[in-house]
Amino acid sequence: MIRTRIKICGITREQDLDAAVAAGADAVGFVLYAKSPRYVTPQRAAALARRLPPFVTPVLLFVNTPPEEVATACDQVPGAMVQFHGDETPAQCLAATAHPARPFLRAARIPLDENAGRFDLVRFAAEFSQAQAILLDAHVEGYGGGGKAFNWSLLPTSVDSHLVLSGGLTPANVTDGILQVRPRALSLAVDVSSGVEASKGIKDADKINRFVAAVRAADAHFAEIQHVDPLSTA
């Protein structure tokens, strides 16, 4: 069965990190963008990341941070993946993650209105072909974390990239988001922040558990499809 990977982003507290791990998250995200209400320092991110068990990946989120500062912060969190969430160019992403080589995600900020269909995701993915995946987030003020979902149906029908669906996901809508977007990509993961919060920067363990359950429901749906039709690419 295809298993949708899950990232819980915007972690600021030990108990929230522990709740994400207990629920089955594959990755946790730390926001190193000072203007975010979920901001943590590199030192705080490192301290939290040391609580992680094996095979749960820490992800460091940056917004228009100079490459040398990205590299310095990453030195404090061995094994971290990098998420570029601003206006970084392919060259800047590679410069920041080259020494030592680190995998990175590049966020694509998809317009909220009908202009979502005008965003050239195929071209964007090609420009950032060195990224491990393209993260799809809603284009909101403040570079993410706004709890807004874009129109998934307006995405291209086929993107030659691994995708991470983000932007306004909640336990109530993530199953539908996966069902709509997974067939369009090489693979699909999901990334949630505000949708599992009690308040900004404070997670809700029950919402995390319900979110993970909703993701697994989508996985079960696809398993049923493939059982009925083994040739299905869904």
PDB file of C-alpha atoms in Angstrom:
ATOM      1  CA  MET A   1       0.000   0.000   0.000  1.00  0.00           C
ATOM      2  CA  ILE A   2       1.243   3.471  -0.842  1.00  0.00           C
ATOM      3  CA  ARG A   3       1.848   5.358   2.383  1.00  0.00           C
ATOM      4  CA  THR A   4       1.416   9.124   2.436  1.00  0.00           C
ATOM      5  CA  ARG A   5       4.250  10.736   4.380  1.00  0.00           C
ATOM      6  CA  ILE A   6       3.261  13.321   6.997  1.00  0.00           C
ATOM      7  CA  LYS A   7       5.071  16.414   8.241  1.00  0.00           C
ATOM      8  CA  ILE A   8       3.868  18.401  11.241  1.00  0.00           C
ATOM      9  CA  CYS A   9       5.320  21.913  10.906  1.00  0.00           C
ATOM     10  CA  GLY A  10       5.719  24.853  13.251  1.00  0.00           C
ATOM     11  CA  ILE A  11       6.808  22.841  16.287  1.00  0.00           C
ATOM     12  CA  THR A  12       7.824  25.036  19.232  1.00  0.00           C
ATOM     13  CA  ARG A  13       7.300  22.811  22.301  1.00  0.00           C
ATOM     14  CA  GLU A  14       8.565  19.447  23.494  1.00  0.00           C
ATOM     15  CA  GLN A  15       5.076  18.087  24.153  1.00  0.00           C
ATOM     16  CA  ASP A  16       3.966  18.969  20.625  1.00  0.00           C
ATOM     17  CA  LEU A  17       6.965  17.248  19.112  1.00  0.00           C
ATOM     18  CA  ASP A  18       6.288  14.182  21.239  1.00  0.00           C
ATOM     19  CA  ALA A  19       2.616  14.181  20.174  1.00  0.00           C
ATOM     20  CA  ALA A  20       3.582  14.349  16.496  1.00  0.00           C
ATOM     21  CA  VAL A  21       6.000  11.452  16.868  1.00  0.00           C
ATOM     22  CA  ALA A  22       3.490   9.375  18.835  1.00  0.00           C
ATOM     23  CA  ALA A  23       0.856   9.932  16.155  1.00  0.00           C
ATOM     24  CA  GLY A  24       3.174   8.617  13.456  1.00  0.00           C
ATOM     25  CA  ALA A  25       4.585  11.730  11.791  1.00  0.00           C
ATOM     26  CA  ASP A  26       7.477  11.116   9.413  1.00  0.00           C
ATOM     27  CA  ALA A  27       8.908  14.628   9.794  1.00  0.00           C
ATOM     28  CA  VAL A  28       8.579  17.684  12.011  1.00  0.00           C
ATOM     29  CA  GLY A  29       9.237  21.239  10.920  1.00  0.00           C
ATOM     30  CA  PHE A  30      10.923  24.118  12.711  1.00  0.00           C
ATOM     31  CA  VAL A  31      10.336  27.649  11.415  1.00  0.00           C
ATOM     32  CA  LEU A  32      13.526  29.715  11.371  1.00  0.00           C
ATOM     33  CA  TYR A  33      11.793  32.831  10.057  1.00  0.00           C
ATOM     34  CA  ALA A  34      11.762  35.573  12.693  1.00  0.00           C
ATOM     35  CA  LYS A  35       8.512  37.169  11.511  1.00  0.00           C
ATOM     36  CA  SER A  36       6.527  33.969  12.037  1.00  0.00           C
ATOM     37  CA  PRO A  37       4.556  33.395  15.265  1.00  0.00           C
ATOM     38  CA  ARG A  38       6.021  29.875  15.158  1.00  0.00           C
ATOM     39  CA  TYR A  39       9.618  31.078  15.022  1.00  0.00           C
ATOM     40  CA  VAL A  40      12.307  29.234  16.931  1.00  0.00           C
ATOM     41  CA  THR A  41      16.017  29.960  17.011  1.00  0.00           C
ATOM     42  CA  PRO A  42      18.465  27.483  15.490  1.00  0.00           C
ATOM     43  CA  GLN A  43      19.540  26.598  19.026  1.00  0.00           C
ATOM     44  CA  ARG A  44      15.963  25.868  20.068  1.00  0.00           C
ATOM     45  CA  ALA A  45      15.364  23.824  16.926  1.00  0.00           C
ATOM     46  CA  ALA A  46      18.487  21.817  17.684  1.00  0.00           C
ATOM     47  CA  ALA A  47      17.365  21.138  21.250  1.00  0.00           C
ATOM     48  CA  LEU A  48      13.950  19.966  20.084  1.00  0.00           C
ATOM     49  CA  ALA A  49      15.412  17.864  17.277  1.00  0.00           C
ATOM     50  CA  ARG A  50      17.548  15.952  19.763  1.00  0.00           C
ATOM     51  CA  ARG A  51      14.309  14.467  21.157  1.00  0.00           C
ATOM     52  CA  LEU A  52      13.483  12.822  17.823  1.00  0.00           C
ATOM     53  CA  PRO A  53      13.755   9.045  17.526  1.00  0.00           C
ATOM     54  CA  PRO A  54      15.426   7.427  14.501  1.00  0.00           C
ATOM     55  CA  PHE A  55      13.710   7.790  11.122  1.00  0.00           C
ATOM     56  CA  VAL A  56      11.774  10.957  11.990  1.00  0.00           C
ATOM     57  CA  THR A  57      13.260  13.805   9.964  1.00  0.00           C
ATOM     58  CA  PRO A  58      13.752  17.355  11.266  1.00  0.00           C
ATOM     59  CA  VAL A  59      13.015  20.018   8.639  1.00  0.00           C
ATOM     60  CA  LEU A  60      14.326  23.577   8.934  1.00  0.00           C
ATOM     61  CA  LEU A  61      12.198  26.220   7.204  1.00  0.00           C
ATOM     62  CA  PHE A  62      13.836  29.387   5.897  1.00  0.00           C
ATOM     63  CA  VAL A  63      12.481  32.458   4.120  1.00  0.00           C
ATOM     64  CA  ASN A  64      14.959  34.465   2.026  1.00  0.00           C
ATOM     65  CA  THR A  65      17.802  33.689   4.411  1.00  0.00           C
ATOM     66  CA  PRO A  66      21.371  34.192   3.104  1.00  0.00           C
ATOM     67  CA  PRO A  67      22.905  30.824   2.116  1.00  0.00           C
ATOM     68  CA  GLU A  68      25.716  31.136   4.657  1.00  0.00           C
ATOM     69  CA  GLU A  69      23.200  31.627   7.484  1.00  0.00           C
ATOM     70  CA  VAL A  70      21.219  28.598   6.307  1.00  0.00           C
ATOM     71  CA  ALA A  71      24.387  26.505   6.355  1.00  0.00           C
ATOM     72  CA  THR A  72      25.327  27.718   9.841  1.00  0.00           C
ATOM     73  CA  ALA A  73      21.884  26.896  11.230  1.00  0.00           C
ATOM     74  CA  CYS A  74      21.917  23.475   9.594  1.00  0.00           C
ATOM     75  CA  ASP A  75      25.244  22.668  11.232  1.00  0.00           C
ATOM     76  CA  GLN A  76      23.387  22.661  14.555  1.00  0.00           C
ATOM     77  CA  VAL A  77      20.810  20.071  13.418  1.00  0.00           C
ATOM     78  CA  PRO A  78      22.583  17.065  11.889  1.00  0.00           C
ATOM     79  CA  GLY A  79      20.421  15.165   9.454  1.00  0.00           C
ATOM     80  CA  ALA A  80      18.006  18.032   8.881  1.00  0.00           C
ATOM     81  CA  MET A  81      16.259  18.620   5.593  1.00  0.00           C
ATOM     82  CA  VAL A  82      15.931  22.233   4.425  1.00  0.00           C
ATOM     83  CA  GLN A  83      12.713  23.893   3.278  1.00  0.00           C
ATOM     84  CA  PHE A  84      12.987  27.090   1.241  1.00  0.00           C
ATOM     85  CA  HIS A  85       9.755  29.035   1.573  1.00  0.00           C
ATOM     86  CA  GLY A  86      10.562  32.469   0.165  1.00  0.00           C
ATOM     87  CA  ASP A  87      11.817  33.736  -3.180  1.00  0.00           C
ATOM     88  CA  GLU A  88      15.034  31.718  -3.330  1.00  0.00           C
ATOM     89  CA  THR A  89      16.504  30.912  -6.733  1.00  0.00           C
ATOM     90  CA  PRO A  90      17.721  27.435  -7.692  1.00  0.00           C
ATOM     91  CA  ALA A  91      21.314  28.676  -7.354  1.00  0.00           C
ATOM     92  CA  GLN A  92      20.663  30.019  -3.838  1.00  0.00           C
ATOM     93  CA  CYS A  93      19.056  26.744  -2.750  1.00  0.00           C
ATOM     94  CA  LEU A  94      22.011  24.743  -4.024  1.00  0.00           C
ATOM     95  CA  ALA A  95      24.565  27.124  -2.491  1.00  0.00           C
ATOM     96  CA  ALA A  96      22.943  26.840   0.921  1.00  0.00           C
ATOM     97  CA  THR A  97      22.762  23.040   0.900  1.00  0.00           C
ATOM     98  CA  ALA A  98      25.976  22.085  -0.896  1.00  0.00           C
ATOM     99  CA  HIS A  99      28.490  21.762   1.969  1.00  0.00           C
ATOM    100  CA  PRO A 100      27.641  19.264   3.251  1.00  0.00           C
ATOM    101  CA  ALA A 101      25.069  18.174   0.697  1.00  0.00           C
ATOM    102  CA  ARG A 102      21.567  18.249   2.160  1.00  0.00           C
ATOM    103  CA  PRO A 103      18.188  17.422   0.612  1.00  0.00           C
ATOM    104  CA  PHE A 104      15.808  20.342   0.303  1.00  0.00           C
ATOM    105  CA  LEU A 105      12.195  21.184  -0.442  1.00  0.00           C
ATOM    106  CA  ARG A 106      11.189  24.245  -2.440  1.00  0.00           C
ATOM    107  CA  ALA A 107       7.811  25.835  -1.717  1.00  0.00           C
ATOM    108  CA  ALA A 108       5.616  26.917  -4.618  1.00  0.00           C
ATOM    109  CA  ARG A 109       3.179  29.606  -3.524  1.00  0.00           C
ATOM    110  CA  ILE A 110      -0.079  28.893  -5.351  1.00  0.00           C
ATOM    111  CA  PRO A 111      -2.598  31.784  -5.728  1.00  0.00           C
ATOM    112  CA  LEU A 112      -5.787  31.394  -3.710  1.00  0.00           C
ATOM    113  CA  ASP A 113      -8.243  32.498  -6.371  1.00  0.00           C
ATOM    114  CA  GLU A 114      -8.885  31.214  -9.895  1.00  0.00           C
ATOM    115  CA  ASN A 115      -5.368  32.366 -10.786  1.00  0.00           C
ATOM    116  CA  ALA A 116      -4.185  29.104  -9.271  1.00  0.00           C
ATOM    117  CA  GLY A 117      -4.616  27.609 -12.716  1.00  0.00           C
ATOM    118  CA  ARG A 118      -2.197  30.144 -14.172  1.00  0.00           C
ATOM    119  CA  PHE A 119       0.676  29.140 -11.915  1.00  0.00           C
ATOM    120  CA  ASP A 120       3.056  27.127 -14.120  1.00  0.00           C
ATOM    121  CA  LEU A 121       3.831  24.329 -11.681  1.00  0.00           C
ATOM    122  CA  VAL A 122       5.378  22.123 -14.363  1.00  0.00           C
ATOM    123  CA  ARG A 123       7.893  24.835 -15.218  1.00  0.00           C
ATOM    124  CA  PHE A 124       8.517  25.611 -11.536  1.00  0.00           C
ATOM    125  CA  ALA A 125       9.243  21.951 -10.803  1.00  0.00           C
ATOM    126  CA  ALA A 126      11.635  21.805 -13.749  1.00  0.00           C
ATOM    127  CA  GLU A 127      13.501  24.906 -12.541  1.00  0.00           C
ATOM    128  CA  PHE A 128      13.915  23.334  -9.112  1.00  0.00           C
ATOM    129  CA  SER A 129      14.637  19.823 -10.349  1.00  0.00           C
ATOM    130  CA  GLN A 130      17.377  19.432  -7.714  1.00  0.00           C
ATOM    131  CA  ALA A 131      14.778  19.687  -4.942  1.00  0.00           C
ATOM    132  CA  GLN A 132      13.697  16.432  -3.377  1.00  0.00           C
ATOM    133  CA  ALA A 133      10.105  17.630  -3.674  1.00  0.00           C
ATOM    134  CA  ILE A 134       8.035  20.700  -4.462  1.00  0.00           C
ATOM    135  CA  LEU A 135       5.856  21.851  -1.572  1.00  0.00           C
ATOM    136  CA  LEU A 136       2.532  23.379  -2.606  1.00  0.00           C
ATOM    137  CA  ASP A 137       1.378  26.164  -0.301  1.00  0.00           C
ATOM    138  CA  ALA A 138      -1.220  28.898  -0.596  1.00  0.00           C
ATOM    139  CA  HIS A 139       0.122  32.329  -1.544  1.00  0.00           C
ATOM    140  CA  VAL A 140      -0.720  34.276   1.593  1.00  0.00           C
ATOM    141  CA  GLU A 141       0.823  37.268   3.294  1.00  0.00           C
ATOM    142  CA  GLY A 142       3.611  36.209   5.607  1.00  0.00           C
ATOM    143  CA  TYR A 143       4.946  33.211   3.651  1.00  0.00           C
ATOM    144  CA  GLY A 144       2.676  30.409   4.806  1.00  0.00           C
ATOM    145  CA  GLY A 145       0.956  29.339   7.997  1.00  0.00           C
ATOM    146  CA  GLY A 146      -2.183  31.283   7.115  1.00  0.00           C
ATOM    147  CA  GLY A 147      -4.589  28.363   7.220  1.00  0.00           C
ATOM    148  CA  LYS A 148      -5.779  28.983   3.650  1.00  0.00           C
ATOM    149  CA  ALA A 149      -6.252  26.274   1.018  1.00  0.00           C
ATOM    150  CA  PHE A 150      -5.907  26.908  -2.705  1.00  0.00           C
ATOM    151  CA  ASN A 151      -8.055  25.243  -5.371  1.00  0.00           C
ATOM    152  CA  TRP A 152      -6.469  21.791  -5.775  1.00  0.00           C
ATOM    153  CA  SER A 153      -8.546  20.993  -8.862  1.00  0.00           C
ATOM    154  CA  LEU A 154      -6.709  23.696 -10.840  1.00  0.00           C
ATOM    155  CA  LEU A 155      -3.303  22.035 -10.517  1.00  0.00           C
ATOM    156  CA  PRO A 156      -1.798  20.422 -13.643  1.00  0.00           C
ATOM    157  CA  THR A 157      -2.934  16.863 -14.226  1.00  0.00           C
ATOM    158  CA  SER A 158       0.640  15.567 -14.415  1.00  0.00           C
ATOM    159  CA  VAL A 159       3.765  16.933 -12.706  1.00  0.00           C
ATOM    160  CA  ASP A 160       7.078  15.105 -13.055  1.00  0.00           C
ATOM    161  CA  SER A 161       8.030  15.675  -9.435  1.00  0.00           C
ATOM    162  CA  HIS A 162       7.381  14.490  -5.927  1.00  0.00           C
ATOM    163  CA  LEU A 163       4.907  16.889  -4.313  1.00  0.00           C
ATOM    164  CA  VAL A 164       4.092  17.886  -0.750  1.00  0.00           C
ATOM    165  CA  LEU A 165       0.573  19.249  -0.293  1.00  0.00           C
ATOM    166  CA  SER A 166       0.305  22.081   2.229  1.00  0.00           C
ATOM    167  CA  GLY A 167      -1.764  25.198   2.825  1.00  0.00           C
ATOM    168  CA  GLY A 168      -4.925  25.098   4.900  1.00  0.00           C
ATOM    169  CA  LEU A 169      -4.977  21.356   5.476  1.00  0.00           C
ATOM    170  CA  THR A 170      -7.077  20.107   8.395  1.00  0.00           C
ATOM    171  CA  PRO A 171      -8.365  16.750   9.635  1.00  0.00           C
ATOM    172  CA  ALA A 172     -11.598  17.575   7.758  1.00  0.00           C
ATOM    173  CA  ASN A 173     -10.141  18.207   4.288  1.00  0.00           C
ATOM    174  CA  VAL A 174      -6.830  16.354   4.026  1.00  0.00           C
ATOM    175  CA  THR A 175      -8.404  13.132   2.746  1.00  0.00           C
ATOM    176  CA  ASP A 176     -10.002  15.008  -0.154  1.00  0.00           C
ATOM    177  CA  GLY A 177      -6.759  16.874  -0.825  1.00  0.00           C
ATOM    178  CA  ILE A 178      -4.826  13.626  -1.120  1.00  0.00           C
ATOM    179  CA  LEU A 179      -7.453  12.047  -3.369  1.00  0.00           C
ATOM    180  CA  GLN A 180      -7.317  15.041  -5.710  1.00  0.00           C
ATOM    181  CA  VAL A 181      -3.577  15.675  -5.825  1.00  0.00           C
ATOM    182  CA  ARG A 182      -1.851  12.302  -5.503  1.00  0.00           C
ATOM    183  CA  PRO A 183      -2.717  11.148  -9.067  1.00  0.00           C
ATOM    184  CA  ARG A 184      -1.047  14.281 -10.453  1.00  0.00           C
ATOM    185  CA  ALA A 185       2.472  13.627  -9.062  1.00  0.00           C
ATOM    186  CA  LEU A 186       5.220  11.027  -8.763  1.00  0.00           C
ATOM    187  CA  SER A 187       4.297  10.774  -5.086  1.00  0.00           C
ATOM    188  CA  LEU A 188       2.522  12.890  -2.513  1.00  0.00           C
ATOM    189  CA  ALA A 189       3.245  13.848   1.091  1.00  0.00           C
ATOM    190  CA  VAL A 190       1.291  16.267   3.275  1.00  0.00           C
ATOM    191  CA  ASP A 191       2.406  19.109   5.537  1.00  0.00           C
ATOM    192  CA  VAL A 192       0.212  20.683   8.222  1.00  0.00           C
ATOM    193  CA  SER A 193       0.728  23.479  10.716  1.00  0.00           C
ATOM    194  CA  SER A 194      -2.241  25.711  11.585  1.00  0.00           C
ATOM    195  CA  GLY A 195      -4.714  22.890  10.933  1.00  0.00           C
ATOM    196  CA  VAL A 196      -3.556  21.004  14.037  1.00  0.00           C
ATOM    197  CA  GLU A 197      -3.143  23.959  16.388  1.00  0.00           C
ATOM    198  CA  ALA A 198      -4.935  25.178  19.482  1.00  0.00           C
ATOM    199  CA  SER A 199      -3.379  28.602  18.843  1.00  0.00           C
ATOM    200  CA  LYS A 200      -0.485  29.849  16.735  1.00  0.00           C
ATOM    201  CA  GLY A 201       2.590  27.855  17.626  1.00  0.00           C
ATOM    202  CA  ILE A 202       0.716  25.607  20.066  1.00  0.00           C
ATOM    203  CA  LYS A 203      -0.329  22.212  18.717  1.00  0.00           C
ATOM    204  CA  ASP A 204      -3.370  20.161  19.708  1.00  0.00           C
ATOM    205  CA  ALA A 205      -2.565  16.461  20.173  1.00  0.00           C
ATOM    206  CA  ASP A 206      -6.139  15.391  19.382  1.00  0.00           C
ATOM    207  CA  LYS A 207      -6.107  17.329  16.108  1.00  0.00           C
ATOM    208  CA  ILE A 208      -2.770  15.768  15.194  1.00  0.00           C
ATOM    209  CA  ASN A 209      -4.191  12.294  15.786  1.00  0.00           C
ATOM    210  CA  ARG A 210      -7.312  13.049  13.762  1.00  0.00           C
ATOM    211  CA  PHE A 211      -5.201  14.474  10.944  1.00  0.00           C
ATOM    212  CA  VAL A 212      -3.064  11.343  10.776  1.00  0.00           C
ATOM    213  CA  ALA A 213      -6.199   9.159  10.826  1.00  0.00           C
ATOM    214  CA  ALA A 214      -7.641  11.128   7.899  1.00  0.00           C
ATOM    215  CA  VAL A 215      -4.431  10.643   5.914  1.00  0.00           C
ATOM    216  CA  ARG A 216      -4.549   6.913   6.549  1.00  0.00           C
ATOM    217  CA  ALA A 217      -8.167   6.880   5.379  1.00  0.00           C
ATOM    218  CA  ALA A 218      -7.004   8.285   2.049  1.00  0.00           C
ATOM    219  CA  ASP A 219      -4.298   5.626   1.861  1.00  0.00           C
ATOM    220  CA  ALA A 220      -6.897   2.926   2.504  1.00  0.00           C
ATOM    221  CA  HIS A 221      -9.058   4.347  -0.278  1.00  0.00           C
ATOM    222  CA  PHE A 222      -6.209   4.092  -2.772  1.00  0.00           C
ATOM    223  CA  ALA A 223      -5.430   0.574  -1.600  1.00  0.00           C
ATOM    224  CA  GLU A 224      -9.010  -0.416  -2.385  1.00  0.00           C
ATOM    225  CA  ILE A 225      -8.752   1.113  -5.851  1.00  0.00           C
ATOM    226  CA  GLN A 226      -5.553  -0.789  -6.593  1.00  0.00           C
ATOM    227  CA  HIS A 227      -7.030  -4.031  -5.256  1.00  0.00           C
ATOM    228  CA  VAL A 228      -9.957  -3.703  -7.652  1.00  0.00           C
ATOM    229  CA  ASP A 229      -7.781  -2.491 -10.539  1.00  0.00           C
ATOM    230  CA  PRO A 230      -4.110  -3.536 -10.155  1.00  0.00           C
ATOM    231  CA  LEU A 231      -3.207  -1.424 -13.212  1.00  0.00           C
ATOM    232  CA  SER A 232      -4.545   1.742 -11.618  1.00  0.00           C
ATOM    233  CA  THR A 233      -1.954   4.529 -11.249  1.00  0.00           C
ATOM    234  CA  ALA A 234      -3.961   6.383  -8.594  1.00  0.00           C
TER     235      ALA A 234
END
